[in-house]
Coordinates of C-alpha atoms in Angstrom, one line a residue:
M1 CA -10.1 -8.7 10.6
A2 CA -11.7 -12.1 11.1
I3 CA -10.4 -15.3 9.5
S4 CA -12.8 -18.3 9.2
L5 CA -11.1 -21.6 8.8
Q6 CA -13.5 -24.0 7.0
T7 CA -14.0 -27.6 7.9
A8 CA -12.8 -30.6 5.8
S9 CA -15.1 -33.2 4.4
P10 CA -17.2 -34.8 7.3
R11 CA -16.3 -38.2 5.8
T12 CA -12.5 -37.8 6.0
N13 CA -11.8 -34.7 8.1
V14 CA -8.6 -34.6 6.2
W15 CA -7.3 -31.5 4.4
D16 CA -5.4 -32.1 1.2
T17 CA -2.6 -29.6 1.2
M18 CA -2.0 -30.1 -2.5
R19 CA -5.2 -28.0 -2.9
R20 CA -4.0 -25.6 -0.2
A21 CA -0.9 -24.7 -2.3
Q22 CA -3.3 -23.4 -5.0
S23 CA -5.4 -21.3 -2.7
G24 CA -2.9 -19.9 -0.2
S25 CA -2.2 -20.6 3.5
V26 CA -5.1 -21.5 5.8
F27 CA -3.8 -18.8 8.1
A28 CA -3.7 -16.1 5.3
L29 CA -6.8 -14.1 4.5
A30 CA -8.3 -14.8 1.1
G31 CA -9.2 -11.2 0.1
R32 CA -9.4 -8.3 2.5
Q33 CA -13.1 -8.5 3.5
E34 CA -14.3 -9.1 7.1
T35 CA -16.1 -12.4 7.5
K36 CA -18.9 -13.1 10.0
K37 CA -18.1 -15.4 12.9
Q38 CA -19.3 -18.9 12.2
S39 CA -19.8 -22.0 14.4
A40 CA -21.2 -25.5 14.0
G41 CA -22.0 -25.4 17.7
P42 CA -21.5 -23.3 20.9
T43 CA -18.2 -21.6 21.3
F44 CA -16.7 -19.7 24.2
S45 CA -13.8 -17.4 25.0
V46 CA -10.9 -19.2 26.5
N47 CA -7.5 -18.3 27.9
L48 CA -5.4 -20.1 25.4
D49 CA -2.2 -19.9 27.5
A50 CA -3.9 -21.5 30.4
L51 CA -5.7 -24.0 28.2
S52 CA -2.4 -25.1 26.6
K53 CA -1.2 -26.5 29.9
K54 CA -4.3 -28.5 30.6
E55 CA -4.8 -32.2 29.9
E56 CA -6.8 -32.8 26.7
T57 CA -10.2 -34.1 27.8
S58 CA -12.5 -33.2 24.9
P59 CA -14.5 -36.2 23.6
V60 CA -13.5 -35.3 20.1
R61 CA -9.9 -35.8 20.9
K62 CA -10.5 -39.3 22.2
T63 CA -12.1 -40.5 19.0
D64 CA -10.4 -38.3 16.4
R65 CA -7.6 -39.7 14.3
S66 CA -4.1 -38.5 15.1
L67 CA -1.8 -36.8 12.7
D68 CA 0.4 -39.9 12.5
E69 CA -2.7 -42.0 11.7
I70 CA -3.6 -39.7 8.9
Y71 CA -0.1 -39.7 7.5
D72 CA 0.1 -43.5 7.7
E73 CA -3.2 -43.8 5.8
Y74 CA -1.8 -41.6 3.0
I75 CA 1.4 -43.7 3.0
E76 CA -0.5 -47.0 2.7
R77 CA -2.5 -45.5 -0.2
Q78 CA 0.7 -44.5 -2.0
K79 CA 2.1 -48.0 -1.5
K80 CA -1.0 -49.8 -2.8
D81 CA -2.5 -47.6 -5.4
A82 CA -0.4 -47.2 -8.5
S83 CA -2.7 -44.5 -9.8
A84 CA -2.4 -42.3 -6.7
L85 CA -1.2 -38.8 -7.4
P86 CA 2.5 -38.6 -6.3
P87 CA 3.6 -35.9 -3.9
G88 CA 3.7 -32.6 -5.6
G89 CA 2.3 -34.3 -8.7
V90 CA 5.9 -35.2 -9.6
V91 CA 7.2 -38.6 -10.6
T92 CA 10.6 -38.6 -9.0
K93 CA 13.8 -40.0 -10.6
T94 CA 14.4 -42.0 -7.5
P95 CA 11.3 -43.7 -6.1
I96 CA 10.2 -42.4 -2.7
N97 CA 10.9 -44.9 0.0
W98 CA 7.5 -45.2 1.8
D99 CA 9.1 -47.4 4.5
A100 CA 11.7 -44.8 5.5
D101 CA 11.7 -43.9 9.2
G102 CA 14.3 -41.1 9.0
T103 CA 16.7 -42.6 11.5
S104 CA 19.9 -42.3 9.4
S105 CA 22.3 -39.4 9.2
L106 CA 24.0 -38.2 6.0
T107 CA 27.4 -39.5 5.3
E108 CA 30.1 -37.3 3.8
E109 CA 29.7 -39.1 0.4
Q110 CA 26.0 -38.5 0.4
I111 CA 26.4 -34.8 1.3
E112 CA 28.9 -34.4 -1.6
H113 CA 26.5 -36.1 -4.0
L114 CA 23.5 -34.0 -2.9
R115 CA 25.6 -30.8 -3.1
S116 CA 26.7 -31.6 -6.6
T117 CA 23.2 -32.5 -7.7
Y118 CA 21.0 -29.8 -6.2
D119 CA 21.3 -26.0 -5.9
L120 CA 19.2 -25.2 -2.8
S121 CA 19.0 -21.5 -3.8
H122 CA 17.5 -22.2 -7.2
M123 CA 15.0 -25.1 -6.9
D124 CA 12.0 -25.9 -9.0
K125 CA 9.2 -28.2 -8.0
E126 CA 10.6 -31.2 -9.8
S127 CA 14.1 -30.9 -8.3
Y128 CA 12.6 -30.4 -4.8
W129 CA 10.7 -33.6 -4.9
D130 CA 13.6 -35.4 -6.4
L131 CA 15.6 -34.2 -3.4
M132 CA 12.9 -35.4 -1.0
A133 CA 12.9 -38.8 -2.7
E134 CA 16.6 -39.2 -2.4
L135 CA 16.5 -38.2 1.3
T136 CA 13.9 -41.0 1.9
D137 CA 16.1 -43.4 -0.1
M138 CA 18.9 -42.5 2.3
N139 CA 16.5 -42.8 5.2
V140 CA 17.4 -39.3 6.4
I141 CA 13.8 -38.2 6.4
S142 CA 10.8 -40.4 6.9
A143 CA 7.8 -41.3 4.8
R144 CA 5.7 -39.3 7.3
D145 CA 7.9 -36.3 6.5
I146 CA 6.6 -36.7 2.9
A147 CA 3.0 -37.3 3.9
S148 CA 3.0 -34.3 6.2
Q149 CA 3.6 -32.1 3.1
C150 CA 0.7 -33.6 1.2
V151 CA -2.2 -34.1 3.7
A152 CA -3.2 -32.5 7.0
K153 CA -6.0 -32.4 9.4
L154 CA -8.8 -29.9 9.8
P155 CA -10.7 -29.0 13.0
S156 CA -14.0 -30.6 13.6
S157 CA -15.8 -27.3 13.3
P158 CA -15.0 -23.8 11.9
V159 CA -12.6 -21.6 13.8
T160 CA -13.0 -17.8 13.7
A161 CA -10.1 -15.9 15.1
W162 CA -9.3 -12.2 15.2
Y163 CA -5.8 -11.8 13.8
T164 CA -3.8 -9.1 12.0
V165 CA -2.7 -10.5 8.6
T166 CA -0.4 -9.2 6.0
D167 CA -0.6 -9.1 2.2
D168 CA 1.9 -11.9 2.1
D169 CA 0.2 -14.8 0.3
T170 CA 2.9 -17.2 1.5
F171 CA 2.4 -16.4 5.2
G172 CA 2.7 -19.7 7.1
Q173 CA 3.5 -21.7 4.0
Y174 CA 6.7 -23.6 3.1
V175 CA 7.3 -22.6 -0.6
Q176 CA 9.0 -25.6 -2.2
S177 CA 10.8 -23.7 -5.0
G178 CA 13.3 -21.0 -5.3
D179 CA 15.6 -20.7 -2.3
I180 CA 14.2 -23.4 -0.1
R181 CA 16.5 -22.8 2.8
E182 CA 15.5 -19.2 2.9
N183 CA 11.8 -20.2 2.5
L184 CA 12.1 -22.6 5.4
Q185 CA 13.6 -19.9 7.6
K186 CA 10.7 -17.6 6.7
C187 CA 8.2 -20.3 7.4
K188 CA 9.7 -21.0 10.8
K189 CA 9.4 -17.3 11.7
D190 CA 5.7 -17.3 10.6
L191 CA 5.0 -20.5 12.6
D192 CA 6.6 -18.9 15.7
L193 CA 4.4 -15.8 15.2
M194 CA 1.3 -18.0 14.9
M195 CA 2.2 -19.8 18.2
D196 CA 2.7 -16.5 20.0
W197 CA -0.7 -15.3 18.7
L198 CA -2.3 -18.6 19.8
K199 CA -0.9 -18.3 23.3
D200 CA -1.4 -14.6 23.9
R201 CA -4.9 -14.0 22.6
S202 CA -8.3 -15.0 23.9
I203 CA -10.4 -15.9 20.9
M204 CA -13.7 -17.8 20.2
M205 CA -12.5 -21.3 20.1
D206 CA -13.4 -24.6 21.9
S207 CA -10.7 -26.9 23.3
S208 CA -10.7 -29.3 20.3
Q209 CA -10.1 -26.4 17.9
F210 CA -7.4 -25.1 20.1
F211 CA -5.5 -28.4 20.3
W212 CA -6.0 -28.9 16.5
M213 CA -4.3 -25.5 15.8
R214 CA -1.6 -26.1 18.4
D215 CA -0.8 -29.6 17.0
D216 CA -0.7 -28.3 13.5
I217 CA 1.8 -25.5 14.3
L218 CA 4.0 -27.8 16.5
S219 CA 4.1 -30.5 13.8
R220 CA 5.1 -28.2 11.1
S221 CA 7.6 -26.4 13.3
T222 CA 9.3 -29.7 14.2
R223 CA 9.5 -30.7 10.5
T224 CA 10.9 -27.3 9.6
D225 CA 13.6 -27.5 12.2
R226 CA 14.6 -31.0 11.0
F227 CA 14.7 -29.9 7.3
L228 CA 16.7 -26.8 8.2
G229 CA 19.3 -29.0 9.9
I230 CA 19.6 -31.1 6.8
F231 CA 19.7 -28.2 4.3
E232 CA 22.4 -26.4 6.3
L233 CA 24.7 -29.4 5.6
L234 CA 24.0 -29.2 1.9
D235 CA 24.2 -25.4 1.5
E236 CA 27.8 -24.2 1.0
R237 CA 26.9 -20.5 1.4

């Protein structure tokens, strides 16, 4: 089956993941029909494992905004625009600290407070974002950790890849309700599978598209590992 990943707005080239949550993972197939290969320009078959070890020389990469720049733009918008939609659409009990850099560690008192306040195995959207807000207030996670769950970057042109997908609508997604530690563990396994697929297959993709996909998977994997480390401290199971 073929998956065509559509581009973002040419003006922003930013993908709002708030909308993604309503439509499913960008790596999951919407429906079971085979789509035709698309391209905004010439594409070629590349050895992705070899390409992953090469220096990035694509002109697109030199002028394109980085993930951190996209996150910082979102953070500045949240700071300055009182009417901006809050993360998850939830007004949290504790305001999100948009200056948090995530350099602190949880103290025993903070761990006990969070354990007594949140049940990580039975979370809803409101309690999840309240937890995120408290973690930024404690400077345990950064404002970019929040932004990375709300906005993301799309490739400069469509990517069509041959990939076997499942009927799992949450494939590659981090579901922010229910048992969030279990959801994170599943998401990590999905991301590892995506990276294996990216490295082991030759697909129709140019270098800028490859590095977009690689950067997206690595960024989400890094955040997932960090959150798992925090949640393990809070989960008494």
